[in-house]
Coordinates of C-alpha atoms in Angstrom, one line a residue:
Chain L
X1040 CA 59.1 66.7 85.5
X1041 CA 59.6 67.3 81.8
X1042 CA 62.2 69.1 81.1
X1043 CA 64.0 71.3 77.7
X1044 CA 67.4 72.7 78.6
X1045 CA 69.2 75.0 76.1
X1046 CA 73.1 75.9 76.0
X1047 CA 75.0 78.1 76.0
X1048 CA 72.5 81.0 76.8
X1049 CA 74.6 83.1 74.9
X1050 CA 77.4 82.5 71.8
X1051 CA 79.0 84.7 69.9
X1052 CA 81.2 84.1 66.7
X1053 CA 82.9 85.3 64.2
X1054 CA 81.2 85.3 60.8
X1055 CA 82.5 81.8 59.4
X1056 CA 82.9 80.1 62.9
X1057 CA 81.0 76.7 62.5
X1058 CA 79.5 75.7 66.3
X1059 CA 76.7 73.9 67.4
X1060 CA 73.9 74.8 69.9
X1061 CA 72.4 72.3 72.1
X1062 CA 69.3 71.6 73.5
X1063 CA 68.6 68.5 75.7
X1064 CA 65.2 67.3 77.0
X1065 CA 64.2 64.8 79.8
X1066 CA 60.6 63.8 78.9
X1067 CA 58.6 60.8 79.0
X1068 CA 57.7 59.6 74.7
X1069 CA 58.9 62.5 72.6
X1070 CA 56.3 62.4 69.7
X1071 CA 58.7 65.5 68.0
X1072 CA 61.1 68.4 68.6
X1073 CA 61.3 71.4 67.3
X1074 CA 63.7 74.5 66.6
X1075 CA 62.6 78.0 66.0
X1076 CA 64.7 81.3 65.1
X1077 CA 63.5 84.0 66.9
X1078 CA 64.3 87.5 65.8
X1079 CA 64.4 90.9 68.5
X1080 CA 60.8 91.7 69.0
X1081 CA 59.3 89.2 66.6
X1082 CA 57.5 86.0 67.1
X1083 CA 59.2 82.9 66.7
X1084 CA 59.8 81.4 63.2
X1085 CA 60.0 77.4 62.7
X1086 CA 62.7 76.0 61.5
X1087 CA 62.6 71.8 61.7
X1088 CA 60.5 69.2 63.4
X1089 CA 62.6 66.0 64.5
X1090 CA 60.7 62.9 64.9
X1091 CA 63.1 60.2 66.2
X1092 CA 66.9 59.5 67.4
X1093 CA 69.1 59.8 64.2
X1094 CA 67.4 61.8 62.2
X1095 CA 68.8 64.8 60.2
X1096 CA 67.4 68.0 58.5
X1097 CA 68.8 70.4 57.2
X1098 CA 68.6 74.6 55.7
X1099 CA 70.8 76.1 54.2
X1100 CA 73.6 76.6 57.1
X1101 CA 71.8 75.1 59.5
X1102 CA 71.2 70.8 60.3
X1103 CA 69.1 69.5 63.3
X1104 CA 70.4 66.2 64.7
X1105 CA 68.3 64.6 67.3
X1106 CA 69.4 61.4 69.9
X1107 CA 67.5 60.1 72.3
X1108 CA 68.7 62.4 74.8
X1109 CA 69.5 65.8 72.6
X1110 CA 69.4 67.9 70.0
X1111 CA 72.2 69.7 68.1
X1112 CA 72.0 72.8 66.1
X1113 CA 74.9 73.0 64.0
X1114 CA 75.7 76.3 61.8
X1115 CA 78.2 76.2 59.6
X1116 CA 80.0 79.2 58.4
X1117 CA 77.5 81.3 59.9
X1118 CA 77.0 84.7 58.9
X1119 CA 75.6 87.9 60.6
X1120 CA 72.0 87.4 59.6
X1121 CA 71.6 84.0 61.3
X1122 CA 72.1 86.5 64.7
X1123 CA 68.3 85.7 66.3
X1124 CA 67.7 83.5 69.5
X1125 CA 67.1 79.8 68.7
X1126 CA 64.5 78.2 70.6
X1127 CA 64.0 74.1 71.1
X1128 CA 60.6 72.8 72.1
X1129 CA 59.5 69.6 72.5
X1130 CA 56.2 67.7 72.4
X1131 CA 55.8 64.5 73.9
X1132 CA 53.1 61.9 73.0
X1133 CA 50.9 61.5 75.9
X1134 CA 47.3 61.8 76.3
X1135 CA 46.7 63.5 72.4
X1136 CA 49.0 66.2 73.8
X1137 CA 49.7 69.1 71.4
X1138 CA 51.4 71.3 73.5
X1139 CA 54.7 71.8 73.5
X1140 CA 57.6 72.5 75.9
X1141 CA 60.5 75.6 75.1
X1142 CA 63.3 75.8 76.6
X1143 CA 65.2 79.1 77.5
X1144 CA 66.7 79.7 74.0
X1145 CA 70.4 80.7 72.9
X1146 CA 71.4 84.0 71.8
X1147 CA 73.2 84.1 68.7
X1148 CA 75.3 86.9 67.4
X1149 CA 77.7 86.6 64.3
X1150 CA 80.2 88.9 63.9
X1151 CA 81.0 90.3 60.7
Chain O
X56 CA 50.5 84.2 52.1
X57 CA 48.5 82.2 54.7
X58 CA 49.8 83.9 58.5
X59 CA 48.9 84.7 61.8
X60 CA 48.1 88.4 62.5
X61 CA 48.6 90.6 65.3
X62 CA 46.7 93.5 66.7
X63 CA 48.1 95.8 67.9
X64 CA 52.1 95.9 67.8
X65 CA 52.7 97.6 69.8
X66 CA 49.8 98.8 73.3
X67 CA 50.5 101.1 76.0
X68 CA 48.4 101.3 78.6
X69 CA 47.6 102.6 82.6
X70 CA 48.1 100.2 85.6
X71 CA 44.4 98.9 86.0
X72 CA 43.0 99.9 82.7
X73 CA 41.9 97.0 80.7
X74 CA 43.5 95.7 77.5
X75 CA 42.6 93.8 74.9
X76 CA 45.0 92.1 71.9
X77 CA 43.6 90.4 68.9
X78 CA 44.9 87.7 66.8
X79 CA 43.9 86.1 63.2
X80 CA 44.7 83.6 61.4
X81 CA 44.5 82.7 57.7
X82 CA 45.6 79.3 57.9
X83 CA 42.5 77.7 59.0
X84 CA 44.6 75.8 62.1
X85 CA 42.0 74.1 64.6
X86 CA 44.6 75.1 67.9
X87 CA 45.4 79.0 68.5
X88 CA 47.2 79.7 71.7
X89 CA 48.3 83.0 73.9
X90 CA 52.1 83.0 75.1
X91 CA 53.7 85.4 77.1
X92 CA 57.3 86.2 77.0
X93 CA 59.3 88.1 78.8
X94 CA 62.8 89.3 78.7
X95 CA 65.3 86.2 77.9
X96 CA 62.9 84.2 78.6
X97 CA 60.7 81.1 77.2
X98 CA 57.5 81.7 76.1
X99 CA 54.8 81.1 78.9
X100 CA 52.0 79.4 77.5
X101 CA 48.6 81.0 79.1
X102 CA 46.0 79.3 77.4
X103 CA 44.8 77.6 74.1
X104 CA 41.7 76.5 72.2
X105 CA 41.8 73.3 70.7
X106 CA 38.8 74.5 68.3
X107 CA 36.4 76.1 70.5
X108 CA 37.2 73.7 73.7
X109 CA 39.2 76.3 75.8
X110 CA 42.1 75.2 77.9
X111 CA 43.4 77.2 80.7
X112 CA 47.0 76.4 82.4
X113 CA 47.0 76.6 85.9
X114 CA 49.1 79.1 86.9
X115 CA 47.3 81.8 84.0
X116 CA 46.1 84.3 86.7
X117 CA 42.6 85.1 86.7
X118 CA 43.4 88.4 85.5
X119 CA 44.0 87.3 81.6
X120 CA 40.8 86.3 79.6
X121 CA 40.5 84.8 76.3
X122 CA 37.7 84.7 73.7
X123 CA 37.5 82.9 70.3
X124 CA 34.8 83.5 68.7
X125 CA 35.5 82.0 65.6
X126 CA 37.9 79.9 64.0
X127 CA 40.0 82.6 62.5
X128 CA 40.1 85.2 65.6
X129 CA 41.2 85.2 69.2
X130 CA 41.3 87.6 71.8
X131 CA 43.1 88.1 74.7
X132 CA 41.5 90.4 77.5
X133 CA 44.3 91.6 80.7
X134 CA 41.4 93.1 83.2
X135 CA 43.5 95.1 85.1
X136 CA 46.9 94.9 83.9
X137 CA 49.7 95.7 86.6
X138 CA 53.4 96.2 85.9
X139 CA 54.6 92.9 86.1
X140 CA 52.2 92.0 82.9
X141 CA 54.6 94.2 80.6
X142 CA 55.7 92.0 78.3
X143 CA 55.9 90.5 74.6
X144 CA 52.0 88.8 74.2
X145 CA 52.4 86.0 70.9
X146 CA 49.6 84.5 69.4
X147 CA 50.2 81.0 67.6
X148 CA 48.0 78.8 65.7
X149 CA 49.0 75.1 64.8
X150 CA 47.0 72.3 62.8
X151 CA 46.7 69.1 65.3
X152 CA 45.5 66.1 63.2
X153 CA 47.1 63.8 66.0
X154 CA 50.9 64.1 66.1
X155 CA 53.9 66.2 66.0
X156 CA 52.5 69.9 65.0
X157 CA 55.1 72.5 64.7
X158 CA 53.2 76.0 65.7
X159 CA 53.2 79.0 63.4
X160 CA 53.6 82.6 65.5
X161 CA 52.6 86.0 64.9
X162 CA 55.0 89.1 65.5
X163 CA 53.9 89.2 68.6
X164 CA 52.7 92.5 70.9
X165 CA 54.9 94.2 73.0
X166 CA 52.6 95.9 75.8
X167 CA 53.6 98.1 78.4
X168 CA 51.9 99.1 81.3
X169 CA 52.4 102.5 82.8

């Protein structure tokens, strides 16, 4: 069964603390993956789409990296306003299949 | 700026009295989909129209309805909510032209159900 696991459920830091989320996924033909920031009480907001193993994006503090088994979400010198859950999806290419997978999300909270 | 709109924020309602949330679009996507989130949770996807084709996931109870009657609105219809349908309701549209297609979410609907 296809499957997106997120971790740590939670992380806090301190407001400069560089770290790195992760999110791995067991699925057959990943056509992309995605991250999205998600906000108390808001919908989710997209961040990057990741099509294939070594590829890179990158906003401001934040750069996806995607192998063929995971994603990273590093944040460098974070500061309290990147505090939101950060959600990984992933869409694999099967069948013309546009729905994706999400996977539990990991709670961010920067100290100040 | 092109979004997805949701109606309304925030819906409180009785145990058993039917609800209905409403969603719009401006950016013309051919996919809109219903999620329901709870609590540290993922979203759940419920169902989704791939234009007017509409798809319903198994394990969507027979209790949630969906109508789209046009490309720019959707509706979703709880019959009878009951206390365990309290949640965060999330409307998302996406543009499927054959591959990877990131979705775009409205702020969602907290409902609760008294």
């Amino acid at each position: 069964e296809d499957q997106v696991t997120q971790s740590p459920e939670a992380l806090r830091l301190q407001e400069g603390e560089s770290s790195s989320l992760n999110c791995s996924y067991t699925v057959s033909g990943l056509r992309g993956l995605f991250w999205y920031r998600q906000d108390p009480g808001k919908g989710p907001e997209f961040l990057f789409t990741l099509y294939s193993a070594g590829e890179e994006k990158e906003k401001e503090r934040l750069k996806a990296t995607l192998t063929k088994k995971e994603s990273f979400l590093h944040i460098t010198a974070p500061k309290p306003e990147d505090s939101a859950t950060y959600l990984c999806a992933v869409q694999i290419a099967s069948g013309g299949s546009y729905i994706p997978t999400f996977g539990r999300g990991t709670s961010l909270i920067v100290h100040p | 700026d092109a979004m997805v709109i949701q109606n309304p924020r925030y819906q409180v309602t009785q145990f058993g009295k039917p609800v209905t949330l409403s969603c719009s679009q401006t950016l013309n996507h051919n996919v809109m989909y219903w999620y329901q989130q709870k609590s540290s949770q993922a979203p759940k996807l419920l169902f989704h129209y791939y234009d007017k084709d509409f798809n319903n996931e198994a394990d969507t109870p027979d209790n949630f309805q969906s109508r789209r009657p046009n490309t720019s609105f959707c509706f979703l219809d709880i019959r009878s909510p009951g206390l365990g349908d309290a949640a965060m309701y999330l409307c998302a549209t996406s543009r499927y032209t054959g591959g990877a297609v990131e979705q775009y979410f409205g702020p969602g609907t907290r409902l609760t159900v008294t």
